[in-house]
Amino acid sequence: MNTFTLPEGFMSRSATLDDVEIVADLFKINALATAGVEDINAEQTLIFWQAPGFNPATDIKLVFTNDRKLTACVEAWIDDKLPVHPFIRACVNPDFMGQGLGIYITTWGEERCRQVIDILPADLRLAVRAMSFSTDQPAHHLLQDRNWIHIRSFYTMRIEMVSAPPVPTWSEGIELRPYTSENLRAVYSAHREAFRDHFGHVEEPFESELEHFKHNLEGHPQHDPSLWFIAWAGNEIAGYCLCRPSSPSDHEAGFILILGVRKTWRKHGLGMALLQHAFGEFHRRGQMHVELGVDANSLTGALRLYEKAGMHVHSQGDMFEKELRPGREIAVESL
């Protein structure tokens, strides 16, 4: 086991739901200092910590000064049924950089993720992943020094609308219908199919993933069903655009959380129509800026679509990976 001792003058403990506010503030301080964005707030953090299978008591480590100032945090996400790519989310207060806290929390996160080896089939590859803002060079250097490899980048894209966006053109037979909670299962089924060929996808049991989908989307404090645009082709969902009233990095901007088109209906303009419809609704509500996230290396055409719609790269996050056990890779890697 690769351990690292907590530096002198600091102490650590696990987390409880009572720690949500101070942890959200820490991540906000870090994000503002490294990327000029706010990152997620306390409400969103609480939703994450209450996710099925996640336990703050075992999956979070907090580091404090001896006078109880929170200085660092790491979360280890190992809640998938097949956690071949567990994820750690970590940060250090910029005022305490260079004191070994980043090494401590990264080591703790790696070791927590390593524990899933006991529940994985022996032939599967296990590799932990983490994200860092592209502007956070200290984090990049720390990960690279610990044999993490940069494998992917993701963009936050943004549009500033100076006038109303174009009216969308819908293919024949496509109809937008209002979303209701009774449609959730059908929406998730369409989403599961639409993203099956995307980077990082691991096929998980339907019911457990539906539970996560419901918790993270319908259970989110910003869930607004009037911003869920579902395109139907008869009795089938052809595509969908699920939005929230505001972006995590800019509370004045609208946010497109997920845009998906099932394979059968791709290359017919449906993605552009859904995108323009979302832009139009945000414009009608007085929101001139809209953001979304996209895989910078995607081969599905998403980046080209967003650029064609008038969006531009606003910020970049980089994904790093560290192999904990070699074996058979079951996640999609080529797209």
GROMACS .gro file of C-alpha atoms in nm:
model
  335
    1MET     CA    1   0.000   0.000   0.000
    2ASN     CA    2   0.129   0.344  -0.099
    3THR     CA    3   0.072   0.557   0.210
    4PHE     CA    4   0.159   0.914   0.293
    5THR     CA    5   0.160   1.070   0.638
    6LEU     CA    6  -0.050   1.377   0.709
    7PRO     CA    7   0.183   1.677   0.747
    8GLU     CA    8   0.241   1.815   1.097
    9GLY     CA    9  -0.011   2.078   1.206
   10PHE     CA   10  -0.307   1.912   1.034
   11MET     CA   11  -0.567   1.651   1.127
   12SER     CA   12  -0.817   1.454   0.921
   13ARG     CA   13  -1.153   1.286   0.959
   14SER     CA   14  -1.439   1.147   0.753
   15ALA     CA   15  -1.740   1.359   0.658
   16THR     CA   16  -2.107   1.385   0.751
   17LEU     CA   17  -2.391   1.568   0.580
   18ASP     CA   18  -2.330   1.852   0.826
   19ASP     CA   19  -2.007   1.925   0.636
   20VAL     CA   20  -2.177   2.006   0.306
   21GLU     CA   21  -2.155   2.385   0.343
   22ILE     CA   22  -1.786   2.403   0.433
   23VAL     CA   23  -1.688   2.154   0.161
   24ALA     CA   24  -1.887   2.343  -0.105
   25ASP     CA   25  -1.716   2.664   0.005
   26LEU     CA   26  -1.375   2.497  -0.023
   27PHE     CA   27  -1.438   2.377  -0.378
   28LYS     CA   28  -1.570   2.723  -0.469
   29ILE     CA   29  -1.254   2.891  -0.333
   30ASN     CA   30  -1.037   2.646  -0.524
   31ALA     CA   31  -1.232   2.681  -0.852
   32LEU     CA   32  -1.230   3.061  -0.839
   33ALA     CA   33  -0.855   3.064  -0.773
   34THR     CA   34  -0.762   2.813  -1.043
   35ALA     CA   35  -1.021   2.871  -1.317
   36GLY     CA   36  -1.226   3.179  -1.231
   37VAL     CA   37  -1.551   2.981  -1.197
   38GLU     CA   38  -1.761   2.894  -0.894
   39ASP     CA   39  -1.810   2.518  -0.938
   40ILE     CA   40  -2.098   2.343  -0.759
   41ASN     CA   41  -2.280   2.485  -0.458
   42ALA     CA   42  -2.397   2.332  -0.129
   43GLU     CA   43  -2.734   2.220  -0.266
   44GLN     CA   44  -2.567   2.031  -0.550
   45THR     CA   45  -2.306   1.885  -0.316
   46LEU     CA   46  -2.578   1.750  -0.090
   47ILE     CA   47  -2.747   1.578  -0.386
   48PHE     CA   48  -2.416   1.413  -0.476
   49TRP     CA   49  -2.349   1.297  -0.121
   50GLN     CA   50  -2.698   1.146  -0.095
   51ALA     CA   51  -2.654   0.943  -0.414
   52PRO     CA   52  -2.736   0.571  -0.390
   53GLY     CA   53  -2.426   0.376  -0.288
   54PHE     CA   54  -2.222   0.678  -0.174
   55ASN     CA   55  -2.132   0.707   0.195
   56PRO     CA   56  -1.965   1.026   0.327
   57ALA     CA   57  -1.841   0.835   0.631
   58THR     CA   58  -1.626   0.600   0.421
   59ASP     CA   59  -1.587   0.781   0.088
   60ILE     CA   60  -1.472   1.130   0.195
   61LYS     CA   61  -1.163   1.250   0.379
   62LEU     CA   62  -1.144   1.606   0.518
   63VAL     CA   63  -0.824   1.776   0.632
   64PHE     CA   64  -0.824   2.058   0.889
   65THR     CA   65  -0.568   2.275   1.059
   66ASN     CA   66  -0.536   2.217   1.431
   67ASP     CA   67  -0.765   2.518   1.483
   68ARG     CA   68  -1.027   2.342   1.266
   69LYS     CA   69  -1.005   2.532   0.939
   70LEU     CA   70  -1.092   2.307   0.644
   71THR     CA   71  -0.796   2.299   0.408
   72ALA     CA   72  -0.844   1.997   0.182
   73CYS     CA   73  -1.105   1.742   0.077
   74VAL     CA   74  -1.119   1.428  -0.133
   75GLU     CA   75  -1.422   1.224  -0.242
   76ALA     CA   76  -1.386   0.868  -0.374
   77TRP     CA   77  -1.669   0.761  -0.605
   78ILE     CA   78  -1.685   0.382  -0.617
   79ASP     CA   79  -2.064   0.347  -0.626
   80ASP     CA   80  -2.105   0.184  -0.969
   81LYS     CA   81  -2.204  -0.181  -0.984
   82LEU     CA   82  -1.888  -0.241  -1.186
   83PRO     CA   83  -1.653   0.034  -1.061
   84VAL     CA   84  -1.373  -0.026  -1.310
   85HIS     CA   85  -1.312   0.348  -1.330
   86PRO     CA   86  -1.371   0.491  -0.984
   87PHE     CA   87  -1.341   0.866  -0.966
   88ILE     CA   88  -1.181   1.096  -0.712
   89ARG     CA   89  -1.270   1.462  -0.669
   90ALA     CA   90  -1.025   1.659  -0.460
   91CYS     CA   91  -0.904   2.009  -0.387
   92VAL     CA   92  -0.679   2.206  -0.153
   93ASN     CA   93  -0.732   2.560  -0.030
   94PRO     CA   94  -0.485   2.771  -0.234
   95ASP     CA   95  -0.352   2.928   0.089
   96PHE     CA   96  -0.221   2.584   0.194
   97MET     CA   97  -0.056   2.473  -0.131
   98GLY     CA   98   0.292   2.327  -0.115
   99GLN     CA   99   0.254   2.165   0.226
  100GLY     CA  100   0.190   1.807   0.115
  101LEU     CA  101  -0.188   1.812   0.149
  102GLY     CA  102  -0.245   1.739  -0.220
  103ILE     CA  103  -0.026   1.429  -0.198
  104TYR     CA  104  -0.206   1.315   0.117
  105ILE     CA  105  -0.560   1.341  -0.021
  106THR     CA  106  -0.465   1.195  -0.361
  107THR     CA  107  -0.300   0.898  -0.192
  108TRP     CA  108  -0.603   0.847   0.030
  109GLY     CA  109  -0.832   0.858  -0.273
  110GLU     CA  110  -0.622   0.607  -0.465
  111GLU     CA  111  -0.619   0.364  -0.173
  112ARG     CA  112  -0.994   0.396  -0.119
  113CYS     CA  113  -1.052   0.319  -0.487
  114ARG     CA  114  -0.808   0.028  -0.475
  115GLN     CA  115  -1.042  -0.146  -0.229
  116VAL     CA  116  -1.289  -0.228  -0.509
  117ILE     CA  117  -1.043  -0.488  -0.641
  118ASP     CA  118  -1.206  -0.737  -0.407
  119ILE     CA  119  -1.547  -0.699  -0.574
  120LEU     CA  120  -1.437  -0.687  -0.938
  121PRO     CA  121  -1.396  -0.991  -1.163
  122ALA     CA  122  -1.026  -1.082  -1.164
  123ASP     CA  123  -0.977  -1.020  -1.538
  124LEU     CA  124  -1.102  -0.660  -1.547
  125ARG     CA  125  -0.876  -0.357  -1.565
  126LEU     CA  126  -0.905  -0.110  -1.276
  127ALA     CA  127  -0.802   0.252  -1.333
  128VAL     CA  128  -0.895   0.547  -1.115
  129ARG     CA  129  -0.978   0.879  -1.283
  130ALA     CA  130  -0.983   1.244  -1.179
  131MET     CA  131  -1.053   1.582  -1.337
  132SER     CA  132  -0.859   1.906  -1.308
  133PHE     CA  133  -0.910   2.248  -1.463
  134SER     CA  134  -0.660   2.295  -1.747
  135THR     CA  135  -0.541   2.612  -1.572
  136ASP     CA  136  -0.459   2.426  -1.249
  137GLN     CA  137  -0.098   2.341  -1.327
  138PRO     CA  138  -0.003   2.247  -0.968
  139ALA     CA  139  -0.269   1.974  -0.975
  140HIS     CA  140  -0.142   1.854  -1.315
  141HIS     CA  141   0.213   1.830  -1.187
  142LEU     CA  142   0.108   1.649  -0.870
  143LEU     CA  143  -0.087   1.386  -1.066
  144GLN     CA  144   0.187   1.338  -1.324
  145ASP     CA  145   0.446   1.298  -1.051
  146ARG     CA  146   0.232   1.015  -0.912
  147ASN     CA  147   0.216   0.837  -1.250
  148TRP     CA  148  -0.125   0.963  -1.355
  149ILE     CA  149  -0.167   1.011  -1.732
  150HIS     CA  150  -0.372   1.278  -1.909
  151ILE     CA  151  -0.618   1.080  -2.122
  152ARG     CA  152  -0.894   1.322  -2.223
  153SER     CA  153  -1.013   1.682  -2.217
  154PHE     CA  154  -1.360   1.825  -2.181
  155TYR     CA  155  -1.487   2.171  -2.271
  156THR     CA  156  -1.744   2.398  -2.120
  157MET     CA  157  -1.893   2.568  -2.426
  158ARG     CA  158  -2.088   2.892  -2.422
  159ILE     CA  159  -2.303   3.108  -2.645
  160GLU     CA  160  -2.377   3.478  -2.599
  161MET     CA  161  -2.700   3.558  -2.778
  162VAL     CA  162  -2.727   3.917  -2.899
  163SER     CA  163  -3.061   3.839  -3.065
  164ALA     CA  164  -3.317   3.562  -3.074
  165PRO     CA  165  -3.170   3.233  -3.205
  166PRO     CA  166  -3.297   3.076  -3.528
  167VAL     CA  167  -3.632   2.899  -3.511
  168PRO     CA  168  -3.562   2.523  -3.520
  169THR     CA  169  -3.659   2.309  -3.818
  170TRP     CA  170  -3.806   1.973  -3.718
  171SER     CA  171  -3.795   1.664  -3.936
  172GLU     CA  172  -4.127   1.524  -4.049
  173GLY     CA  173  -4.284   1.304  -3.783
  174ILE     CA  174  -4.095   1.463  -3.492
  175GLU     CA  175  -4.306   1.618  -3.216
  176LEU     CA  176  -4.203   1.790  -2.892
  177ARG     CA  177  -4.421   1.692  -2.597
  178PRO     CA  178  -4.412   1.822  -2.237
  179TYR     CA  179  -4.212   1.609  -1.996
  180THR     CA  180  -4.382   1.437  -1.706
  181SER     CA  181  -4.228   1.207  -1.444
  182GLU     CA  182  -4.412   0.917  -1.609
  183ASN     CA  183  -4.172   0.961  -1.903
  184LEU     CA  184  -3.858   0.920  -1.691
  185ARG     CA  185  -3.806   0.553  -1.769
  186ALA     CA  186  -3.843   0.612  -2.143
  187VAL     CA  187  -3.608   0.912  -2.129
  188TYR     CA  188  -3.343   0.712  -1.945
  189SER     CA  189  -3.379   0.423  -2.190
  190ALA     CA  190  -3.322   0.666  -2.480
  191HIS     CA  191  -3.028   0.821  -2.296
  192ARG     CA  192  -2.874   0.481  -2.230
  193GLU     CA  193  -2.888   0.401  -2.602
  194ALA     CA  194  -2.771   0.746  -2.717
  195PHE     CA  195  -2.458   0.739  -2.500
  196ARG     CA  196  -2.370   0.372  -2.540
  197ASP     CA  197  -2.097   0.458  -2.793
  198HIS     CA  198  -1.949   0.749  -2.596
  199PHE     CA  199  -1.612   0.753  -2.422
  200GLY     CA  200  -1.615   0.603  -2.073
  201HIS     CA  201  -1.947   0.419  -2.106
  202VAL     CA  202  -1.972   0.099  -1.904
  203GLU     CA  203  -2.285  -0.111  -1.940
  204GLU     CA  204  -2.448  -0.127  -1.597
  205PRO     CA  205  -2.772  -0.295  -1.477
  206PHE     CA  206  -3.068  -0.092  -1.603
  207GLU     CA  207  -3.257  -0.054  -1.275
  208SER     CA  208  -2.961   0.059  -1.065
  209GLU     CA  209  -2.857   0.317  -1.327
  210LEU     CA  210  -3.217   0.438  -1.356
  211GLU     CA  211  -3.212   0.499  -0.980
  212HIS     CA  212  -2.896   0.710  -1.015
  213PHE     CA  213  -3.043   0.896  -1.313
  214LYS     CA  214  -3.358   0.981  -1.120
  215HIS     CA  215  -3.166   1.090  -0.810
  216ASN     CA  216  -2.917   1.309  -0.995
  217LEU     CA  217  -3.165   1.468  -1.236
  218GLU     CA  218  -3.519   1.470  -1.100
  219GLY     CA  219  -3.387   1.495  -0.744
  220HIS     CA  220  -3.166   1.794  -0.822
  221PRO     CA  221  -3.269   2.127  -0.662
  222GLN     CA  222  -3.263   2.292  -1.006
  223HIS     CA  223  -3.482   2.033  -1.174
  224ASP     CA  224  -3.732   2.216  -1.395
  225PRO     CA  225  -3.946   1.985  -1.609
  226SER     CA  226  -4.040   2.276  -1.835
  227LEU     CA  227  -3.674   2.278  -1.946
  228TRP     CA  228  -3.676   1.910  -2.045
  229PHE     CA  229  -3.741   1.897  -2.420
  230ILE     CA  230  -3.835   1.550  -2.546
  231ALA     CA  231  -3.860   1.484  -2.920
  232TRP     CA  232  -4.094   1.197  -3.002
  233ALA     CA  233  -4.129   1.000  -3.324
  234GLY     CA  234  -4.466   0.839  -3.272
  235ASN     CA  235  -4.437   0.637  -2.951
  236GLU     CA  236  -4.057   0.643  -2.945
  237ILE     CA  237  -3.820   0.905  -2.811
  238ALA     CA  238  -3.588   1.016  -3.091
  239GLY     CA  239  -3.389   1.273  -2.895
  240TYR     CA  240  -3.392   1.486  -2.584
  241CYS     CA  241  -3.238   1.801  -2.438
  242LEU     CA  242  -3.239   1.821  -2.058
  243CYS     CA  243  -3.163   2.169  -1.920
  244ARG     CA  244  -3.135   2.348  -1.587
  245PRO     CA  245  -3.209   2.713  -1.509
  246SER     CA  246  -2.846   2.801  -1.439
  247SER     CA  247  -2.493   2.679  -1.503
  248PRO     CA  248  -2.268   2.568  -1.215
  249SER     CA  249  -2.001   2.815  -1.330
  250ASP     CA  250  -2.231   3.111  -1.405
  251HIS     CA  251  -2.563   3.145  -1.225
  252GLU     CA  252  -2.685   3.396  -1.487
  253ALA     CA  253  -2.637   3.150  -1.774
  254GLY     CA  254  -2.876   2.874  -1.872
  255PHE     CA  255  -2.735   2.522  -1.871
  256ILE     CA  256  -2.782   2.232  -2.110
  257LEU     CA  257  -2.707   1.927  -1.897
  258ILE     CA  258  -2.756   1.650  -2.154
  259LEU     CA  259  -2.832   1.654  -2.526
  260GLY     CA  260  -2.880   1.315  -2.688
  261VAL     CA  261  -3.007   1.171  -3.015
  262ARG     CA  262  -3.064   0.802  -3.067
  263LYS     CA  263  -2.863   0.646  -3.349
  264THR     CA  264  -3.159   0.593  -3.582
  265TRP     CA  265  -3.238   0.964  -3.583
  266ARG     CA  266  -2.885   1.102  -3.612
  267LYS     CA  267  -2.770   1.306  -3.915
  268HIS     CA  268  -3.117   1.452  -3.971
  269GLY     CA  269  -3.078   1.783  -3.793
  270LEU     CA  270  -3.248   1.676  -3.472
  271GLY     CA  271  -2.955   1.768  -3.247
  272MET     CA  272  -2.943   2.120  -3.395
  273ALA     CA  273  -3.320   2.160  -3.365
  274LEU     CA  274  -3.316   2.060  -2.997
  275LEU     CA  275  -3.022   2.292  -2.933
  276GLN     CA  276  -3.190   2.588  -3.100
  277HIS     CA  277  -3.515   2.518  -2.919
  278ALA     CA  278  -3.331   2.527  -2.585
  279PHE     CA  279  -3.155   2.850  -2.683
  280GLY     CA  280  -3.491   2.998  -2.775
  281GLU     CA  281  -3.648   2.909  -2.441
  282PHE     CA  282  -3.359   3.057  -2.244
  283HIS     CA  283  -3.375   3.371  -2.461
  284ARG     CA  284  -3.748   3.398  -2.394
  285ARG     CA  285  -3.669   3.381  -2.020
  286GLY     CA  286  -3.420   3.663  -2.055
  287GLN     CA  287  -3.104   3.453  -2.033
  288MET     CA  288  -2.865   3.557  -2.308
  289HIS     CA  289  -2.586   3.314  -2.213
  290VAL     CA  290  -2.610   2.934  -2.228
  291GLU     CA  291  -2.345   2.677  -2.138
  292LEU     CA  292  -2.295   2.302  -2.178
  293GLY     CA  293  -2.019   2.044  -2.139
  294VAL     CA  294  -1.873   1.830  -2.417
  295ASP     CA  295  -1.599   1.574  -2.470
  296ALA     CA  296  -1.327   1.763  -2.658
  297ASN     CA  297  -1.215   1.441  -2.832
  298SER     CA  298  -1.556   1.306  -2.926
  299LEU     CA  299  -1.589   1.157  -3.274
  300THR     CA  300  -1.970   1.176  -3.272
  301GLY     CA  301  -1.978   1.531  -3.412
  302ALA     CA  302  -2.101   1.699  -3.094
  303LEU     CA  303  -1.824   1.960  -3.089
  304ARG     CA  304  -1.885   2.051  -3.455
  305LEU     CA  305  -2.258   2.077  -3.386
  306TYR     CA  306  -2.212   2.319  -3.098
  307GLU     CA  307  -1.965   2.533  -3.292
  308LYS     CA  308  -2.205   2.545  -3.589
  309ALA     CA  309  -2.478   2.662  -3.349
  310GLY     CA  310  -2.259   2.956  -3.245
  311MET     CA  311  -2.101   2.822  -2.927
  312HIS     CA  312  -1.733   2.859  -2.834
  313VAL     CA  313  -1.497   2.701  -2.583
  314HIS     CA  314  -1.522   2.884  -2.251
  315SER     CA  315  -1.306   2.663  -2.026
  316GLN     CA  316  -1.135   2.324  -2.028
  317GLY     CA  317  -1.109   2.039  -1.783
  318ASP     CA  318  -0.853   1.761  -1.818
  319MET     CA  319  -0.911   1.399  -1.720
  320PHE     CA  320  -0.626   1.197  -1.571
  321GLU     CA  321  -0.607   0.823  -1.512
  322LYS     CA  322  -0.392   0.592  -1.303
  323GLU     CA  323  -0.398   0.218  -1.357
  324LEU     CA  324  -0.435   0.026  -1.032
  325ARG     CA  325  -0.459  -0.318  -1.193
  326PRO     CA  326  -0.404  -0.424  -1.557
  327GLY     CA  327  -0.667  -0.631  -1.730
  328ARG     CA  328  -0.951  -0.630  -1.981
  329GLU     CA  329  -1.094  -0.283  -2.050
  330ILE     CA  330  -1.475  -0.281  -2.064
  331ALA     CA  331  -1.533   0.095  -2.093
  332VAL     CA  332  -1.574   0.254  -2.436
  333GLU     CA  333  -1.241   0.411  -2.530
  334SER     CA  334  -1.246   0.480  -2.903
  335LEU     CA  335  -1.500   0.766  -2.903
   0.00000   0.00000   0.00000
